[in-house]
């Protein structure tokens, strides 16, 4: 009797252990299932976000693209390729070439090419030295970056050249915008300079670039280009030497004046090169290098890798005064324009709501084909 009772207790104990083990295993499996779900969710999130970026122009009213909900600069970075050094557009089939980029440039050939550019130039500073040579080869190595710049220049350069000509300034000054902003009209520097010509708030206000919670005119490519022209004209009138004018645009006229006062006998930038801040020391070589690369990129087997994000040329657009307060999404929907295209044409706006009295840049063909345009726009010419 005692033996049977003993064995029954052992059996009960074993059954209890089995139940506990089973429960433990189930708990572990449940934990693994939850962990797996969380991992899958975290991995899939970037792909879902990427899909939203790619498809956002298909849905005008996607709240994720409301300028009130997403910083304008982030949207521009997504539109223009983000941190990548190429555009998020369609590849040109003709550019699927396997030609190797020619990085190294023969010294004598480079001297000859720079001399040819300098003879055509109005500023006469495109001269050869070893620092310029190194800067040129550095730009050539960034062939995808140059392909992006070439694509963007198709939209911006005709406008730059028009404004520079109006102010009787050398057209090659258009290349300054590449060094300043990579032709990104909403980029902000660590120091707080903003826009395609990188104006600080104080300098922007001097040249009538308004800044408020609705728009920042430093981001307006046209108004900021006119401001840059006026500023460059002022600097040249004050300094009278294009090398020092470019140095002043980068480091400030006060810095240049101090260096010139300390070295009155030397009036050449390269003779005073060591006295400038490091960024300014590289600024003039970069300017000469980008002049060279934008004129000779084909000789180095560099081509447009991607199409421009701009569907319209600058001359195919027009600035229209807004009659009544509406959102950019509203205009995109009513004029059958993608929200992305409208933002690209109007980078100055920080919010989606455009108050009456402001202006909106739109494609001319959309305006002329729209019958009820008087309902939205003032008759006053921009």
Coordinates of C-alpha atoms in Angstrom, one line a residue:
X1 CA 0.0 0.0 0.0
X2 CA 2.8 2.4 0.9
X3 CA 4.6 1.5 -2.3
X4 CA 1.6 2.2 -4.5
X5 CA 1.0 5.6 -2.8
X6 CA 4.7 6.5 -3.2
X7 CA 4.6 5.8 -7.0
X8 CA 1.4 7.7 -7.5
X9 CA 3.0 10.7 -5.9
X10 CA 6.0 10.4 -8.1
X11 CA 3.6 10.2 -11.2
X12 CA 1.7 13.3 -10.0
X13 CA 5.0 15.2 -9.6
X14 CA 6.2 14.2 -13.1
X15 CA 2.9 15.3 -14.6
X16 CA 3.2 18.6 -12.8
X17 CA 6.7 19.1 -14.1
X18 CA 5.5 18.3 -17.6
X19 CA 2.7 20.8 -17.4
X20 CA 5.2 23.5 -16.2
X21 CA 7.7 22.6 -18.9
X22 CA 4.9 22.8 -21.6
X23 CA 3.8 26.2 -20.2
X24 CA 7.4 27.4 -20.2
X25 CA 7.9 26.4 -23.8
X26 CA 4.6 28.1 -24.9
X27 CA 5.7 31.3 -23.1
X28 CA 9.1 31.2 -24.9
X29 CA 7.4 30.6 -28.3
X30 CA 5.0 33.5 -27.7
X31 CA 7.9 35.7 -26.7
X32 CA 9.8 34.7 -29.9
X33 CA 6.7 35.4 -32.0
X34 CA 6.3 38.9 -30.6
X35 CA 10.0 39.6 -31.0
X36 CA 9.9 38.4 -34.6
X37 CA 6.9 40.6 -35.3
X38 CA 8.6 43.7 -33.9
X39 CA 11.8 43.0 -36.0
X40 CA 9.8 42.6 -39.2
X41 CA 7.9 45.8 -38.4
X42 CA 11.1 47.8 -37.8
X43 CA 12.7 46.4 -41.0
X44 CA 9.6 47.0 -43.2
X45 CA 9.1 50.6 -41.9
X46 CA 11.9 52.2 -44.0
X47 CA 10.6 50.5 -47.1
X48 CA 7.1 51.8 -46.5
X49 CA 8.5 55.3 -45.9
X50 CA 10.5 55.0 -49.1
X51 CA 7.4 53.9 -51.0
X52 CA 5.6 57.0 -49.7
X53 CA 8.5 59.2 -51.0
X54 CA 8.5 57.6 -54.4
X55 CA 4.7 57.7 -54.8
X56 CA 3.9 61.0 -53.1
X57 CA 3.2 62.9 -56.3
X58 CA 0.5 60.4 -57.2
X59 CA -1.7 61.6 -54.3
X60 CA -2.0 65.4 -54.0
X61 CA -3.7 65.2 -50.7
X62 CA -1.2 62.9 -48.9
X63 CA -1.0 64.4 -45.4
X64 CA 2.6 63.3 -45.1
X65 CA 3.5 65.8 -47.8
X66 CA 1.8 68.8 -46.2
X67 CA 4.4 71.5 -45.7
X68 CA 3.0 72.0 -42.3
X69 CA 3.8 68.5 -41.3
X70 CA 7.2 68.0 -42.9
X71 CA 10.1 70.5 -43.1
X72 CA 10.5 71.9 -46.6
X73 CA 14.2 71.1 -46.7
X74 CA 13.6 67.4 -46.0
X75 CA 11.1 67.3 -48.8
X76 CA 13.6 69.0 -51.2
X77 CA 16.3 66.5 -50.1
X78 CA 13.9 63.7 -51.0
X79 CA 13.0 65.3 -54.3
X80 CA 16.6 65.9 -55.3
X81 CA 18.0 62.7 -54.0
X82 CA 18.7 63.3 -50.4
X83 CA 22.2 62.7 -49.2
X84 CA 23.0 60.7 -52.3
X85 CA 25.0 62.5 -54.9
X86 CA 22.6 61.8 -57.7
X87 CA 19.0 62.6 -58.6
X88 CA 16.1 60.4 -57.8
X89 CA 14.8 60.7 -61.4
X90 CA 14.7 58.5 -64.5
X91 CA 18.0 57.4 -66.0
X92 CA 18.9 58.4 -69.5
X93 CA 19.3 55.3 -71.6
X94 CA 22.1 57.0 -73.6
X95 CA 24.1 57.4 -70.4
X96 CA 24.4 53.8 -69.6
X97 CA 27.9 54.0 -71.0
X98 CA 30.7 52.0 -69.8
X99 CA 33.3 54.7 -70.6
X100 CA 35.7 55.2 -67.8
X101 CA 35.8 58.7 -66.4
X102 CA 39.1 60.4 -67.2
X103 CA 40.3 61.7 -63.9
X104 CA 43.9 62.6 -64.5
X105 CA 44.5 65.7 -66.6
X106 CA 47.8 66.4 -68.4
X107 CA 49.3 69.6 -67.0
X108 CA 50.0 71.2 -70.4
X109 CA 46.6 70.3 -71.7
X110 CA 44.9 71.7 -68.6
X111 CA 46.9 74.9 -68.9
X112 CA 45.8 75.3 -72.5
X113 CA 42.2 74.7 -71.7
X114 CA 42.2 77.2 -68.8
X115 CA 43.9 79.8 -70.9
X116 CA 41.2 79.4 -73.5
X117 CA 38.5 79.8 -70.9
X118 CA 40.3 82.8 -69.4
X119 CA 40.5 84.6 -72.7
X120 CA 36.7 84.3 -73.1
X121 CA 36.1 85.2 -69.5
X122 CA 35.2 88.7 -68.3
X123 CA 36.8 88.2 -64.8
X124 CA 40.2 86.9 -66.0
X125 CA 41.0 84.8 -63.0
X126 CA 40.8 81.3 -64.5
X127 CA 44.6 80.6 -64.2
X128 CA 46.5 77.4 -63.6
X129 CA 48.5 76.4 -60.5
X130 CA 48.9 73.1 -58.6
X131 CA 46.1 73.9 -56.1
X132 CA 43.7 74.5 -59.0
X133 CA 44.8 71.3 -60.7
X134 CA 44.1 69.3 -57.6
X135 CA 40.7 70.9 -57.2
X136 CA 39.8 70.1 -60.8
X137 CA 40.7 66.4 -60.4
X138 CA 38.8 66.3 -57.1
X139 CA 35.6 67.5 -58.9
X140 CA 36.1 65.1 -61.8
X141 CA 36.2 62.2 -59.3
X142 CA 32.7 63.2 -58.2
X143 CA 31.3 62.4 -61.7
X144 CA 27.8 61.4 -60.4
X145 CA 27.6 64.7 -58.5
X146 CA 28.6 66.6 -61.6
X147 CA 25.9 64.7 -63.6
X148 CA 23.4 66.0 -61.0
X149 CA 24.6 69.5 -61.3
X150 CA 24.4 69.5 -65.1
X151 CA 20.8 68.3 -64.8
X152 CA 19.8 71.1 -62.4
X153 CA 21.7 73.7 -64.3
X154 CA 19.3 73.3 -67.3
X155 CA 16.6 75.0 -65.1
X156 CA 18.7 77.5 -63.2
X157 CA 21.4 78.8 -65.5
X158 CA 19.1 80.5 -68.1
X159 CA 17.6 82.5 -65.2
X160 CA 21.0 83.2 -63.7
X161 CA 22.4 84.4 -67.0
X162 CA 19.4 86.7 -67.6
X163 CA 19.8 88.4 -64.2
X164 CA 23.6 88.7 -64.4
X165 CA 23.2 90.3 -67.8
X166 CA 20.6 92.8 -66.5
X167 CA 23.1 93.8 -63.8
X168 CA 26.0 93.9 -66.3
X169 CA 27.9 91.2 -64.4
X170 CA 30.1 88.4 -65.9
X171 CA 28.0 85.4 -66.7
X172 CA 30.5 82.9 -65.3
X173 CA 29.5 84.1 -61.8
X174 CA 26.6 81.7 -62.2
X175 CA 29.0 79.0 -61.1
X176 CA 29.2 80.5 -57.6
X177 CA 25.8 79.0 -56.9
X178 CA 27.2 75.5 -57.4
X179 CA 29.9 76.1 -54.8
X180 CA 27.5 77.8 -52.4
X181 CA 24.5 75.4 -52.5
X182 CA 24.9 72.6 -55.1
X183 CA 21.9 74.4 -56.7
X184 CA 19.7 73.4 -53.8
X185 CA 17.4 76.4 -53.1
X186 CA 16.4 75.4 -49.6
X187 CA 19.7 74.2 -48.2
X188 CA 20.8 75.7 -44.8
X189 CA 24.4 75.9 -43.6
X190 CA 25.6 75.3 -40.1
X191 CA 26.1 79.1 -39.7
X192 CA 22.5 79.8 -40.7
X193 CA 23.0 80.9 -44.4
X194 CA 20.2 79.8 -46.5
X195 CA 19.1 79.4 -50.2
X196 CA 20.8 78.9 -53.5
X197 CA 23.1 81.9 -52.9
X198 CA 23.5 81.2 -49.1
X199 CA 22.4 84.5 -47.6
X200 CA 22.6 85.1 -43.9
X201 CA 19.5 86.6 -42.4
X202 CA 21.1 90.0 -41.8
X203 CA 22.5 90.3 -45.3
X204 CA 19.2 89.0 -46.8
X205 CA 17.3 91.8 -45.1
X206 CA 19.7 94.4 -46.4
X207 CA 18.9 93.2 -49.9
X208 CA 15.1 93.1 -49.3
X209 CA 14.7 89.3 -48.8
X210 CA 11.8 88.9 -46.5
X211 CA 11.7 86.2 -43.9
X212 CA 8.6 85.2 -41.9
X213 CA 6.6 82.2 -40.8
X214 CA 5.0 81.8 -44.3
X215 CA 7.9 82.2 -46.6
X216 CA 11.7 82.8 -46.7
X217 CA 12.7 84.7 -49.8
X218 CA 16.3 83.5 -49.4
X219 CA 14.8 80.2 -50.8
X220 CA 13.3 82.0 -53.8
X221 CA 15.7 81.4 -56.6
X222 CA 14.8 84.5 -58.6
X223 CA 14.7 87.0 -55.7
X224 CA 17.8 85.6 -54.2
X225 CA 19.6 85.7 -57.5
X226 CA 18.7 89.4 -57.9
X227 CA 20.0 90.0 -54.4
X228 CA 23.2 88.1 -55.2
X229 CA 23.7 90.3 -58.3
X230 CA 23.3 93.5 -56.3
X231 CA 25.6 92.2 -53.6
X232 CA 28.3 91.2 -56.1
X233 CA 28.0 94.5 -57.8
X234 CA 28.5 96.3 -54.5
X235 CA 31.5 94.2 -53.6
X236 CA 33.2 94.8 -57.0
X237 CA 32.5 98.5 -56.8
X238 CA 34.1 98.5 -53.3
X239 CA 37.1 96.2 -54.0
X240 CA 37.6 96.3 -57.8
X241 CA 39.3 92.8 -58.0
X242 CA 37.2 89.7 -58.9
X243 CA 39.4 87.3 -56.9
X244 CA 39.0 89.4 -53.8
X245 CA 35.3 89.9 -54.6
X246 CA 34.7 86.1 -54.5
X247 CA 36.8 85.9 -51.3
X248 CA 34.6 88.6 -49.8
X249 CA 31.5 86.8 -50.8
X250 CA 32.7 83.7 -48.9
X251 CA 34.5 85.2 -45.9
X252 CA 32.9 88.7 -45.7
X253 CA 34.2 92.0 -46.9
X254 CA 35.6 92.9 -43.5
X255 CA 37.9 89.9 -43.6
X256 CA 39.2 90.9 -47.0
X257 CA 39.7 94.5 -46.0
X258 CA 41.8 93.6 -43.0
X259 CA 44.1 91.3 -45.1
X260 CA 44.5 94.0 -47.8
X261 CA 45.3 96.7 -45.2
X262 CA 48.0 94.5 -43.6
X263 CA 49.6 93.7 -47.0
X264 CA 49.2 96.9 -49.1
X265 CA 52.0 96.0 -51.5
X266 CA 50.4 92.7 -52.6
X267 CA 47.2 92.9 -54.6
X268 CA 47.1 89.3 -55.8
X269 CA 44.9 86.7 -54.1
X270 CA 47.5 83.9 -54.5
X271 CA 50.2 86.1 -52.9
X272 CA 47.9 86.6 -49.9
X273 CA 46.5 83.1 -50.0
X274 CA 48.0 81.9 -46.7
X275 CA 46.3 84.8 -44.8
X276 CA 42.8 83.8 -45.7
X277 CA 40.6 81.4 -43.7
X278 CA 41.0 77.8 -44.9
X279 CA 37.5 77.7 -46.5
X280 CA 38.3 80.8 -48.5
X281 CA 41.7 79.4 -49.5
X282 CA 39.7 76.6 -51.2
X283 CA 36.9 78.8 -52.5
X284 CA 38.8 80.4 -55.4
X285 CA 40.3 77.1 -56.6
X286 CA 36.8 75.5 -56.4
X287 CA 35.4 78.3 -58.5
X288 CA 38.0 77.9 -61.2
X289 CA 37.6 74.1 -61.1
X290 CA 33.8 74.2 -61.5
X291 CA 34.2 76.6 -64.4
X292 CA 36.5 74.1 -66.0
X293 CA 34.4 71.0 -65.3
X294 CA 31.2 72.6 -66.5
X295 CA 32.8 73.4 -69.8
X296 CA 34.9 70.2 -70.3
X297 CA 32.9 67.5 -68.6
X298 CA 32.3 65.6 -71.9
X299 CA 36.1 65.4 -72.5
X300 CA 36.2 63.5 -69.2
X301 CA 33.3 61.1 -70.1
X302 CA 31.0 62.7 -67.6
X303 CA 27.3 62.9 -68.6
X304 CA 23.9 63.4 -67.2
X305 CA 23.1 60.3 -65.2
X306 CA 19.5 61.3 -64.4
X307 CA 16.8 63.5 -65.8
X308 CA 16.1 66.9 -64.1
X309 CA 13.4 66.9 -61.5
X310 CA 12.1 70.0 -63.2
X311 CA 9.4 69.2 -65.8
X312 CA 9.3 72.8 -67.0
X313 CA 11.9 75.2 -68.1
X314 CA 12.3 78.6 -66.3
X315 CA 10.9 80.5 -69.4
X316 CA 7.9 78.2 -69.5
X317 CA 6.7 79.4 -66.1
X318 CA 5.1 82.6 -64.9
X319 CA 4.7 84.3 -61.5
X320 CA 1.0 85.0 -60.7
X321 CA -0.5 87.1 -57.8
X322 CA -2.8 85.1 -55.6
X323 CA -6.4 86.5 -55.2
X324 CA -7.6 84.4 -52.4
X325 CA -6.1 82.3 -49.6
X326 CA -5.7 78.7 -50.6
X327 CA -3.4 75.7 -50.1
X328 CA -0.7 74.6 -52.6
X329 CA -2.5 71.2 -52.7
X330 CA -5.6 73.1 -53.8
X331 CA -3.8 74.7 -56.8
X332 CA -2.1 71.5 -57.6
X333 CA -5.4 69.7 -57.8
X334 CA -7.3 72.4 -59.7
X335 CA -4.6 73.0 -62.3
X336 CA -3.7 69.4 -62.7
X337 CA -0.1 69.8 -61.5
X338 CA 1.7 67.3 -59.3
X339 CA 2.2 68.6 -55.8
X340 CA 5.9 67.8 -56.2
X341 CA 6.2 70.1 -59.3
X342 CA 4.4 72.9 -57.5
X343 CA 6.8 72.7 -54.6
X344 CA 9.8 72.6 -56.9
X345 CA 8.7 75.8 -58.6
X346 CA 7.9 77.6 -55.3
X347 CA 10.6 76.6 -52.7
X348 CA 10.2 79.9 -50.8
X349 CA 7.0 78.7 -49.0
X350 CA 7.5 77.2 -45.6
X351 CA 3.8 76.3 -45.1
X352 CA 1.2 74.9 -47.4
X353 CA -1.3 77.7 -47.1
X354 CA -0.7 80.7 -49.5
X355 CA -2.3 83.9 -48.2
X356 CA -3.9 86.3 -50.7
X357 CA -1.5 89.0 -52.0
X358 CA 1.4 86.5 -52.4
X359 CA 2.6 85.1 -55.7
X360 CA 2.8 81.6 -57.0
X361 CA 5.0 80.4 -59.9
X362 CA 3.0 78.1 -62.3
X363 CA 3.5 76.7 -65.8
X364 CA 2.2 79.1 -68.4
X365 CA 0.4 76.4 -70.3
X366 CA -1.7 75.5 -67.2
X367 CA -2.7 79.1 -66.7
X368 CA -3.7 79.8 -70.3
X369 CA -5.8 76.7 -70.6
X370 CA -7.7 77.3 -67.3
X371 CA -11.0 79.1 -68.0
X372 CA -11.8 80.3 -64.5
X373 CA -8.4 81.7 -63.7
X374 CA -9.8 85.1 -62.7
X375 CA -11.5 83.4 -59.8
X376 CA -8.1 82.6 -58.2
X377 CA -5.6 85.2 -59.6
X378 CA -5.4 88.9 -59.6
X379 CA -5.6 90.7 -62.9
X380 CA -2.5 92.7 -61.9
X381 CA 0.6 91.5 -63.8
X382 CA 3.4 90.0 -61.7

